[in-house]
mmCIF file of C-alpha atoms in Angstrom:
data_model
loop_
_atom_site.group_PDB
_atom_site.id
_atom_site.type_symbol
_atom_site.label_atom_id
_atom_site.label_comp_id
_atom_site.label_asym_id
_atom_site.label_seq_id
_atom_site.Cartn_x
_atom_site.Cartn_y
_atom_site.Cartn_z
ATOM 1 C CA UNK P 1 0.955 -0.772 -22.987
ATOM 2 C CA UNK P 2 0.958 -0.241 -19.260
ATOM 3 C CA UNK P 3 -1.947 -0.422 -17.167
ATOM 4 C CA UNK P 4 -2.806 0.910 -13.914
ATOM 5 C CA UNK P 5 -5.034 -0.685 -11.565
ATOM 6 C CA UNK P 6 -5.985 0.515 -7.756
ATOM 7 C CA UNK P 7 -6.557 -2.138 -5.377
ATOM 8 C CA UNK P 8 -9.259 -1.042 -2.221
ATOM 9 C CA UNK P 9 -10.511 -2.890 0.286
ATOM 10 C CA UNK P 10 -12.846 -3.533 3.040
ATOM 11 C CA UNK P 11 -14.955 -0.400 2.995
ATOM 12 C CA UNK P 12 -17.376 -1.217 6.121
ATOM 13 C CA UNK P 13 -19.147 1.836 4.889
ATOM 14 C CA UNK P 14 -21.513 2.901 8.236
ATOM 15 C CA UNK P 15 -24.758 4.323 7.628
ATOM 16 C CA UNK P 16 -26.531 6.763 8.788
ATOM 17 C CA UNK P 17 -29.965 5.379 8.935
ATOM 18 C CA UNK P 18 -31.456 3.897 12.012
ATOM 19 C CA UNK P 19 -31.819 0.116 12.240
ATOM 20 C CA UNK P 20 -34.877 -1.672 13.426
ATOM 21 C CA UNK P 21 -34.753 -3.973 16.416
ATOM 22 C CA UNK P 22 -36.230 -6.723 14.408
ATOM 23 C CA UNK P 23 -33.192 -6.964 12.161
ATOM 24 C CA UNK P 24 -31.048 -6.724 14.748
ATOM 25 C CA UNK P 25 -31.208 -10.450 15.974
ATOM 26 C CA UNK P 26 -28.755 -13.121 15.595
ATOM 27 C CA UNK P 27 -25.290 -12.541 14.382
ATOM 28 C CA UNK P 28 -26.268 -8.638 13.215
ATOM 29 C CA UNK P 29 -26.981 -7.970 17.379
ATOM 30 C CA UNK P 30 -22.854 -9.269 17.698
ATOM 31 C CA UNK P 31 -21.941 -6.970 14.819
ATOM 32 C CA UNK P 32 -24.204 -4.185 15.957
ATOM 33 C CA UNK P 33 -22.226 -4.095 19.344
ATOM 34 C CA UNK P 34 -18.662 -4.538 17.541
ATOM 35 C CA UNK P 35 -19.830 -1.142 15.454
ATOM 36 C CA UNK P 36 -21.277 0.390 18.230
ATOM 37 C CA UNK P 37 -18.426 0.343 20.747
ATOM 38 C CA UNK P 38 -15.418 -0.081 18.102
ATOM 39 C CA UNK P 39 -15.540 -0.339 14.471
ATOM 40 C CA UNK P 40 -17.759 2.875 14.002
ATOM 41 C CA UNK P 41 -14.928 4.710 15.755
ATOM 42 C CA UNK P 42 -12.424 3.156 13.399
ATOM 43 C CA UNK P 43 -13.661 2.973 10.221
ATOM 44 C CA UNK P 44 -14.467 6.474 8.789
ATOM 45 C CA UNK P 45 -16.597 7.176 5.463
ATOM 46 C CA UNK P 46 -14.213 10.488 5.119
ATOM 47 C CA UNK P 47 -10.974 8.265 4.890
ATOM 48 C CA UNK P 48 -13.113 6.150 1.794
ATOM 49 C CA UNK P 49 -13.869 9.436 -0.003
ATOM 50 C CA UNK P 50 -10.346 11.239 0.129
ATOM 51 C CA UNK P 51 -8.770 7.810 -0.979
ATOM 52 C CA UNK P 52 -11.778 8.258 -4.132
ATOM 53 C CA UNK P 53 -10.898 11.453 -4.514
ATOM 54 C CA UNK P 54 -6.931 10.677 -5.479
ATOM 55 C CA UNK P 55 -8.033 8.222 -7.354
ATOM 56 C CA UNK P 56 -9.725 9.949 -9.670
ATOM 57 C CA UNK P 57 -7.409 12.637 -9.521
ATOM 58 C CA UNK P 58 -4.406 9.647 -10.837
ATOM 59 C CA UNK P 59 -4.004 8.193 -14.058
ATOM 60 C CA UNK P 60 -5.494 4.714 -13.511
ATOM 61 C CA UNK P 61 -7.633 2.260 -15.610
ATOM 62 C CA UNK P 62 -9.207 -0.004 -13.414
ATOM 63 C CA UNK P 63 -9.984 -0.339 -9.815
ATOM 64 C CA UNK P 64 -10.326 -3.566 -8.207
ATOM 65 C CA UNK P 65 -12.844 -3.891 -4.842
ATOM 66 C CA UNK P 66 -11.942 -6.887 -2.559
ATOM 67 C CA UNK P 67 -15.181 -7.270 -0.264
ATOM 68 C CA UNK P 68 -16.528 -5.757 2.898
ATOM 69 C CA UNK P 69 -17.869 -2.904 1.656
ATOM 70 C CA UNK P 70 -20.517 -2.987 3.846
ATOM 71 C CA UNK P 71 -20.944 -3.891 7.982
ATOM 72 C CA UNK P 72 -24.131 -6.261 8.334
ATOM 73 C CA UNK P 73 -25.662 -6.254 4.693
ATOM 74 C CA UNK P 74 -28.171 -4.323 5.100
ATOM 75 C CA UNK P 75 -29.844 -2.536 1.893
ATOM 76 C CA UNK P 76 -29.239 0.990 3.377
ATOM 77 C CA UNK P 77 -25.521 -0.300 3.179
ATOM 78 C CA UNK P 78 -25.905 -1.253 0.091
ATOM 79 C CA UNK P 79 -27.111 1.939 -1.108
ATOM 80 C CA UNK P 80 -24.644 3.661 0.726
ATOM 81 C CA UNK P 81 -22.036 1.933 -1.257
ATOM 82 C CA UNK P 82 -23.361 2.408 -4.575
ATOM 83 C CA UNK P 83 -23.498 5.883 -4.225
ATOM 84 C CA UNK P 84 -19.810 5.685 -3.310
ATOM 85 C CA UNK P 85 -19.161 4.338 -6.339
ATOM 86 C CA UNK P 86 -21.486 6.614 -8.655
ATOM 87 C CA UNK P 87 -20.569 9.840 -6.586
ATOM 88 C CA UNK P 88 -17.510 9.121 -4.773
ATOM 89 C CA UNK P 89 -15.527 7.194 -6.561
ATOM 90 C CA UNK P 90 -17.483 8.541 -10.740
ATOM 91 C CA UNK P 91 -15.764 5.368 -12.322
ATOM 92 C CA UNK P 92 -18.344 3.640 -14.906
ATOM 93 C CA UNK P 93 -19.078 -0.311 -14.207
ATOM 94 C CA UNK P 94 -16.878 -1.379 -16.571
ATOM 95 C CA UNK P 95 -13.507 -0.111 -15.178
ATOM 96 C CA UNK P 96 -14.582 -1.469 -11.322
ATOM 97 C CA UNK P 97 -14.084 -4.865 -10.764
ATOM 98 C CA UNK P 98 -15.699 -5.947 -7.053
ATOM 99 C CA UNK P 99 -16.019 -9.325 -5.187
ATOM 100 C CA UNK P 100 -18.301 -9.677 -1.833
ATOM 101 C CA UNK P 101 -16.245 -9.933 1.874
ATOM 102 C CA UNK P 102 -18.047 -11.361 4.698
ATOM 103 C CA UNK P 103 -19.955 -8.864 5.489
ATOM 104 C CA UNK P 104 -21.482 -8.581 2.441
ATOM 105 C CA UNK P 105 -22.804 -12.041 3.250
ATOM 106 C CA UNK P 106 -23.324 -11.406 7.093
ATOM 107 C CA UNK P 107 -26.763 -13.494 7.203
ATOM 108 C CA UNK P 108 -28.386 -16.107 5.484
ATOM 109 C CA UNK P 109 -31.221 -13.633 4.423
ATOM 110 C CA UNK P 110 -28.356 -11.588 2.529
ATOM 111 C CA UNK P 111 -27.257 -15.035 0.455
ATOM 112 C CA UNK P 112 -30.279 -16.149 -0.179
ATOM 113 C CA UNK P 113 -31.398 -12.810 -1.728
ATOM 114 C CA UNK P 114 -28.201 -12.637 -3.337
ATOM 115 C CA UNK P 115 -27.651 -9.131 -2.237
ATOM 116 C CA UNK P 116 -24.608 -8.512 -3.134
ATOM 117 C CA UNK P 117 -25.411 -9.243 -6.913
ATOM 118 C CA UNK P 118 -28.494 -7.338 -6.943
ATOM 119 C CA UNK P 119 -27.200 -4.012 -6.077
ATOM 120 C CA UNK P 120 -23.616 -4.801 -7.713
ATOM 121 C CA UNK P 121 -24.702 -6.251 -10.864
ATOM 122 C CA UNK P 122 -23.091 -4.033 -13.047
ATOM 123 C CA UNK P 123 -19.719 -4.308 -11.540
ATOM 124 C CA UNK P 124 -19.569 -8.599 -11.869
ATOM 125 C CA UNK P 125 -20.282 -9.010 -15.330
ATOM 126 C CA UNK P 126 -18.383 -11.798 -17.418
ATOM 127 C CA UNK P 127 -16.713 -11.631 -20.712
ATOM 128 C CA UNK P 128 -16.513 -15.001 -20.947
ATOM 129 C CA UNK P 129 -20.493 -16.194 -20.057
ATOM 130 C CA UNK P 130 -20.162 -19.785 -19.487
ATOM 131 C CA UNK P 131 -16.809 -20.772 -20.234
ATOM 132 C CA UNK P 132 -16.145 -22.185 -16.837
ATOM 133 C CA UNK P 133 -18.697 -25.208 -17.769
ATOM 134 C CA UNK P 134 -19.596 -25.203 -14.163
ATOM 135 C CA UNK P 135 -23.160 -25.550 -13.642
ATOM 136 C CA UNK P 136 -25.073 -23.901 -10.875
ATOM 137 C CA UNK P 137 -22.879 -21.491 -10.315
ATOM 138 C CA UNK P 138 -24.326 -17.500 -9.322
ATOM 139 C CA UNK P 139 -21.816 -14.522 -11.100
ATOM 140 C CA UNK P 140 -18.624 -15.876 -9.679
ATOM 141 C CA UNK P 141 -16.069 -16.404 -10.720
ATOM 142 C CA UNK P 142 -16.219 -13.842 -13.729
ATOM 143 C CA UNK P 143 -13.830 -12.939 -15.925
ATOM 144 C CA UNK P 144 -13.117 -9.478 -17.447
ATOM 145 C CA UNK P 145 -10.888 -8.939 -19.970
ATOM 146 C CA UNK P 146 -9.289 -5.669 -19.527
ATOM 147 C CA UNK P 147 -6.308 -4.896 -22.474
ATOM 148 C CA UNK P 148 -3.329 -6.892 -21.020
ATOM 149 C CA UNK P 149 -5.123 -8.600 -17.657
ATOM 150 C CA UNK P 150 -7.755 -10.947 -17.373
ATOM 151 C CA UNK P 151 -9.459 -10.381 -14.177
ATOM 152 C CA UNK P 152 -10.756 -13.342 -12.672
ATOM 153 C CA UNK P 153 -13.306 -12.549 -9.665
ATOM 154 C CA UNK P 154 -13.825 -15.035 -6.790
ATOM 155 C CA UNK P 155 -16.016 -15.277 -3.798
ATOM 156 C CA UNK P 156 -15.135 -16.556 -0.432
ATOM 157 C CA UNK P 157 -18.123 -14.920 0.998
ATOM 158 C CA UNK P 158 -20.818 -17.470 3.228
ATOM 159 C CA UNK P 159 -22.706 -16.392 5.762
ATOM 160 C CA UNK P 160 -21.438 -18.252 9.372
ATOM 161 C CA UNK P 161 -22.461 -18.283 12.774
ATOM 162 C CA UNK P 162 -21.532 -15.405 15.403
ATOM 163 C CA UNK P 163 -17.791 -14.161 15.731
ATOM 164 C CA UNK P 164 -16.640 -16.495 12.905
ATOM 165 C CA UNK P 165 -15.370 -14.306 9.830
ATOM 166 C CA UNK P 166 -14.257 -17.635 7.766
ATOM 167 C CA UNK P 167 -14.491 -17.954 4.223
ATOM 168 C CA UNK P 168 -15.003 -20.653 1.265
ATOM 169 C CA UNK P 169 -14.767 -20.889 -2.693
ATOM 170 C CA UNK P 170 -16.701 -24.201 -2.441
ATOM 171 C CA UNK P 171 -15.931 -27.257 -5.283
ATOM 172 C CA UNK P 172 -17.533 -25.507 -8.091
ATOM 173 C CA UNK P 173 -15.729 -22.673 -7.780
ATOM 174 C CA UNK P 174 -12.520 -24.304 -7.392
ATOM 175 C CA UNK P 175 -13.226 -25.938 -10.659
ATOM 176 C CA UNK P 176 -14.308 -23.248 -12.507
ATOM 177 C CA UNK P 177 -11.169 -21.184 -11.598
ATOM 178 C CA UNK P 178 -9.178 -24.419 -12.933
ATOM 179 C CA UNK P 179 -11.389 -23.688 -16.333
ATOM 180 C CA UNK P 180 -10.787 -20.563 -16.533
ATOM 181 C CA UNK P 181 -6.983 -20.153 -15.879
ATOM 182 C CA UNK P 182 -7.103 -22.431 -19.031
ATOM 183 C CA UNK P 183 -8.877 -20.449 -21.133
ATOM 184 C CA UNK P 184 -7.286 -19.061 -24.327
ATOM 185 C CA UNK P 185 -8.395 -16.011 -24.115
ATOM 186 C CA UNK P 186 -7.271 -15.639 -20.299
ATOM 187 C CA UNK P 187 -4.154 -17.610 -21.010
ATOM 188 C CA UNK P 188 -2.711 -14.574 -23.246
ATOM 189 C CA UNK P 189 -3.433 -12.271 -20.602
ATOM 190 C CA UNK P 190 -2.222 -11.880 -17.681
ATOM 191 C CA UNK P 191 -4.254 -13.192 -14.387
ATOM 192 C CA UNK P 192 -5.271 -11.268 -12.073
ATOM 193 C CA UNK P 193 -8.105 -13.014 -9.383
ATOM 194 C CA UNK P 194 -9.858 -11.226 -6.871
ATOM 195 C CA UNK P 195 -11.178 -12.497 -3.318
ATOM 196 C CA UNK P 196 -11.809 -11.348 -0.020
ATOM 197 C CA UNK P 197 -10.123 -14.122 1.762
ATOM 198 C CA UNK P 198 -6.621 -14.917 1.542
ATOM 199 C CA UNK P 199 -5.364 -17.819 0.893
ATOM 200 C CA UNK P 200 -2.463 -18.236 2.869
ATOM 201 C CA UNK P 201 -2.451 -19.951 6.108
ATOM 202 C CA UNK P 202 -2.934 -18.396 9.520
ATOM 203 C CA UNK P 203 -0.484 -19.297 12.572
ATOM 204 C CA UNK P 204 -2.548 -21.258 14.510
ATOM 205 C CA UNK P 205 -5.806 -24.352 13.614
ATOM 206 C CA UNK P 206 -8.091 -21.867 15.192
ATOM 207 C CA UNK P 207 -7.180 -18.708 13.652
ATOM 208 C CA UNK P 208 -7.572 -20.422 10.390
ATOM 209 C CA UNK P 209 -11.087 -22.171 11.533
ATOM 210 C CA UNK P 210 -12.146 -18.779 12.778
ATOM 211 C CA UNK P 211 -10.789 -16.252 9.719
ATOM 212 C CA UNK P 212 -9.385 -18.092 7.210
ATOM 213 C CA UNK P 213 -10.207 -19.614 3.679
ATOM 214 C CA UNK P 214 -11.509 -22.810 4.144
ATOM 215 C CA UNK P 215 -10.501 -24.464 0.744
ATOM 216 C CA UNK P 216 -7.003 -22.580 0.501
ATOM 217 C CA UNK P 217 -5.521 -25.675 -0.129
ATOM 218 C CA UNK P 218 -7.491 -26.417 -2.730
ATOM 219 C CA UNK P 219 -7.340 -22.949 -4.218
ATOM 220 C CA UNK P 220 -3.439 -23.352 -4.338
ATOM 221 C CA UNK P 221 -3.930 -26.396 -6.635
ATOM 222 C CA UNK P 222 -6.017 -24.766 -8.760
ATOM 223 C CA UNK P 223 -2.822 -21.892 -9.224
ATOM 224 C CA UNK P 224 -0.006 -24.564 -8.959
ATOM 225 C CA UNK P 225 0.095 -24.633 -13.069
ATOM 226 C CA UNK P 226 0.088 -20.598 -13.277
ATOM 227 C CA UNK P 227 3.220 -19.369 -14.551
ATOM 228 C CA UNK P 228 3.042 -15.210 -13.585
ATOM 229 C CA UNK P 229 0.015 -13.195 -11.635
ATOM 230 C CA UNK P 230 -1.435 -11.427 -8.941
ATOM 231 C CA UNK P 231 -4.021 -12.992 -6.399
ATOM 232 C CA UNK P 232 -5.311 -9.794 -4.600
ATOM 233 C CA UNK P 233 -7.233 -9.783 -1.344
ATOM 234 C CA UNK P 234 -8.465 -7.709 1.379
ATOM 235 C CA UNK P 235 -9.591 -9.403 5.117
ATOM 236 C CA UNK P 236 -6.958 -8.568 6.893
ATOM 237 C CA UNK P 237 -7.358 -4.260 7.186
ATOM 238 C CA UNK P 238 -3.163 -4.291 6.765
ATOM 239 C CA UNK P 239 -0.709 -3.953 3.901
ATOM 240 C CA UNK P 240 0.968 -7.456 2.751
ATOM 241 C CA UNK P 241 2.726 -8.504 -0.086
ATOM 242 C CA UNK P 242 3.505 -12.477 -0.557
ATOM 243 C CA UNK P 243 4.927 -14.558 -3.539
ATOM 244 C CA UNK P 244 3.373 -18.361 -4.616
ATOM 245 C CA UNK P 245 5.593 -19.981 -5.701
ATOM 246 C CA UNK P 246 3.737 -22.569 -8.271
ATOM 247 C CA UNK P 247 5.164 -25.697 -10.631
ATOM 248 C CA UNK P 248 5.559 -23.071 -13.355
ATOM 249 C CA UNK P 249 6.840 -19.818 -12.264
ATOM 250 C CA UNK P 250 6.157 -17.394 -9.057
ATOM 251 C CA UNK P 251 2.564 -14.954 -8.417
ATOM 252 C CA UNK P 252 2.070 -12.098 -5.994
ATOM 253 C CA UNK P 253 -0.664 -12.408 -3.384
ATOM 254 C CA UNK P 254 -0.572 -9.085 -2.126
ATOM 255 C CA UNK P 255 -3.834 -7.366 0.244
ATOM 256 C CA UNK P 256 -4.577 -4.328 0.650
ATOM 257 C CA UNK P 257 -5.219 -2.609 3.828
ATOM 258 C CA UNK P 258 -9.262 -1.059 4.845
ATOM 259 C CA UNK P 259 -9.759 2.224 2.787
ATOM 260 C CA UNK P 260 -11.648 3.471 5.695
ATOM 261 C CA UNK P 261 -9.593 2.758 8.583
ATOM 262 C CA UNK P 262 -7.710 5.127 11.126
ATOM 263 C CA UNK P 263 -5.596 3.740 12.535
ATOM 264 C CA UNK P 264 -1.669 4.512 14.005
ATOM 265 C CA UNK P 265 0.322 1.658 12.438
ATOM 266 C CA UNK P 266 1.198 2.683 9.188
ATOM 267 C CA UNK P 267 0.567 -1.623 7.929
ATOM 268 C CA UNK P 268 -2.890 -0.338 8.613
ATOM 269 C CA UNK P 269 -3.886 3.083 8.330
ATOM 270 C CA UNK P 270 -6.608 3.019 5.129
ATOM 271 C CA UNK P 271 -5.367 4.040 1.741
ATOM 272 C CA UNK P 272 -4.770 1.906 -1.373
ATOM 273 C CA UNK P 273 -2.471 0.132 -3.989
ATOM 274 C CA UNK P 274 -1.876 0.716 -7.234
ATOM 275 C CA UNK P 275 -0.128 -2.059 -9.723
ATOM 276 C CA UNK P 276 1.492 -1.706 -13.192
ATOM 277 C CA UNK P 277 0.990 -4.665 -15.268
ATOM 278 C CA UNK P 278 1.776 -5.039 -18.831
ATOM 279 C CA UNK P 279 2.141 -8.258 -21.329
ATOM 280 C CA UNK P 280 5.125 -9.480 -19.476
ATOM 281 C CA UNK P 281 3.264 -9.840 -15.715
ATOM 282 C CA UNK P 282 3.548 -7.340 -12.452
ATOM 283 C CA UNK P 283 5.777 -4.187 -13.411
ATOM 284 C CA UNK P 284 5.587 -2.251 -9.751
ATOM 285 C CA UNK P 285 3.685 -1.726 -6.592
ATOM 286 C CA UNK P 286 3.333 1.340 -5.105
ATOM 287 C CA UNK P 287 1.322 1.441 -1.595
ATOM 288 C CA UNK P 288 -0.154 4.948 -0.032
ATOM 289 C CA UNK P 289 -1.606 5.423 2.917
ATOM 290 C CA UNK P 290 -3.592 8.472 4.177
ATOM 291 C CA UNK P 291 -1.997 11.144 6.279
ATOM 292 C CA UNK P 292 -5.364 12.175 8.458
ATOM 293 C CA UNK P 293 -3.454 15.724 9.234
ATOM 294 C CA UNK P 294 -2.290 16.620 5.407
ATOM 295 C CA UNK P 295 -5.639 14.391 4.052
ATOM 296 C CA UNK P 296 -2.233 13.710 1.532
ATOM 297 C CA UNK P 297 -1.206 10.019 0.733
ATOM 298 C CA UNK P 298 2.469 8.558 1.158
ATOM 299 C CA UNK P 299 3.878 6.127 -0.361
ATOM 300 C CA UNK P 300 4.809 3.029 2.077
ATOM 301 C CA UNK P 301 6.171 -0.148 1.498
ATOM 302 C CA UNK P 302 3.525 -3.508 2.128
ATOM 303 C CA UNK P 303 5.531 -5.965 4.378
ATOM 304 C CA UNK P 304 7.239 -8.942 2.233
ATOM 305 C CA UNK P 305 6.454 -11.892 4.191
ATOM 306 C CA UNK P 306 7.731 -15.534 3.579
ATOM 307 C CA UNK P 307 7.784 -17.446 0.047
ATOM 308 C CA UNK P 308 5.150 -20.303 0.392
ATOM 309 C CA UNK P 309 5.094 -23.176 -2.148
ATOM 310 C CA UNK P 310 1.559 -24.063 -3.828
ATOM 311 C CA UNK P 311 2.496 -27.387 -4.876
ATOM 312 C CA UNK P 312 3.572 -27.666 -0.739
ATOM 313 C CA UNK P 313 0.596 -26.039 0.088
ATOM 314 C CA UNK P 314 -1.979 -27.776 -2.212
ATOM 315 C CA UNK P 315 -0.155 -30.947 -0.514
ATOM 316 C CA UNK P 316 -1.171 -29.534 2.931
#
């Protein structure tokens, strides 16, 4: 049978709620300005709930959460976010899939504390509990098998210094995915891994040092042996669609755009995907974005961009 599944992204769900001084030092102060004078102007929690809203109103399965749902991860975020989920978005746990961004991770407080997992819990459980073998590993990556799909969520999320937005899986992670892309059970389904972080490579050393996956190379090992697939980001707030192509066949990296963002290029403006996947791999893509005057989504096409190798890649 066919299944649905809505891709959102990057929430940066602002709140309301004042923020004391105290927790406003280090990198929070940077971010604090960025929302102040920009991102609070671009980023609107009324885009979020019309996208939930035609969501709900469609026929879809599963939805799929790739990170940044929140600004400086702070629990008032956090709360924010989980009523957008209950209220907002009215999906149970167990048809919304979610993975941390950055800025879910913003301080070191926020990974120590393991945040993220404490207020997402529900949403990052594992139907196969240990069958990584990875030890010392916290919720990621899970796997959640879902009729047809096995979906397979990663996080890129560590906290880093001021005005550096980079991410990492880390060894054990990288291993673990190996594991699990192994698996029987996920072998006869069809993958489909979540991250924040893309893996592809940005244009220039410092782009990449400053925004990009740190271990992408490694990450493309791990899929070199996959044979059909999605990998599914966010990170970027645009519309993209890529192919892998791996030793054994050819996956679609595709990201998904900020469901909160206004914005006048139409690789941008906030809306979502939606992907039809049965037992033979990816069946269709179908983009929307929002039109703010209407409050009415279009479809759109995401921008193909080049074919990149994984075995090339993984090479570096």
């Amino acid at each position: 049978p066919l299944m649905k599944i809505a891709h959102i992204s990057d929430l940066h769900l602002l709140s309301s709620e004042r923020i004391p001084p105290q927790r406003l030092l280090g990198k929070r102060f940077s971010g604090w300005v960025n929302i102040r004078f920009r991102r609070g102007a671009i980023h609107k929690r009324q885009i979020a709930q019309t996208v939930a809203r035609a969501l709900r109103a469609r026929e879809i399965d599963h939805v799929v959460i790739t990170g940044d749902v929140t600004n400086l991860s702070l629990e008032s975020e956090f709360e924010l976010v989980r009523s957008y989920l209950e209220d907002d978005l009215g999906m149970p746990p167990d048809q919304v899939s979610m993975v941390p961004g950055n800025h879910d991770v913003y301080t070191r407080g926020a990974h120590r504390d393991r945040r993220f997992q404490c207020y997402f819990g529900e949403y990052v459980t594992s139907d196969l509990p240990g069958a990584a073998g990875v030890p010392g590993l916290d919720r990621f990556p899970y796997v959640r098998l879902r009729g047809e799909v096995a979906i397979i969520g990663l996080s890129t999320a560590v906290p880093r210094a001021p005005m550096v937005a980079s991410g990492q899986l880390g060894k054990a992670q990288c291993m673990a995915l190996h594991a699990l892309l192994a698996h029987r059970e996920g072998e006869k389904r069809v993958p489909e891994i979540l991250q924040h972080h893309p893996w592809h490579p940005y244009p220039t050393r410092r782009k990449q040092l400053m925004q990009g996956l740190e271990d992408a190379a490694q990450e493309a090992e791990a899929l070199r042996e996959m044979e059909r697939g999605l990998v599914l980001h966010g990170h970027l707030h645009r519309r993209v669609h890529r192919q892998l192509v791996t030793a054994r066949g050819i996956l679609d990296v595709v990201g998904a755009t900020s469901a909160s963002l206004l914005d006048e290029d139409e690789t941008r403006m906030g809306g979502f995907n939606v992907y039809e996947v049965d037992a033979s791999g990816l069946r269709g893509i179908t983009s929307e974005r929002l039109d703010p005057a209407t409050e009415r989504f279009l479809p759109v096409d995401a921008p193909r961009e080049p074919v990149a190798a994984a075995v090339a890649f993984a090479a570096g």
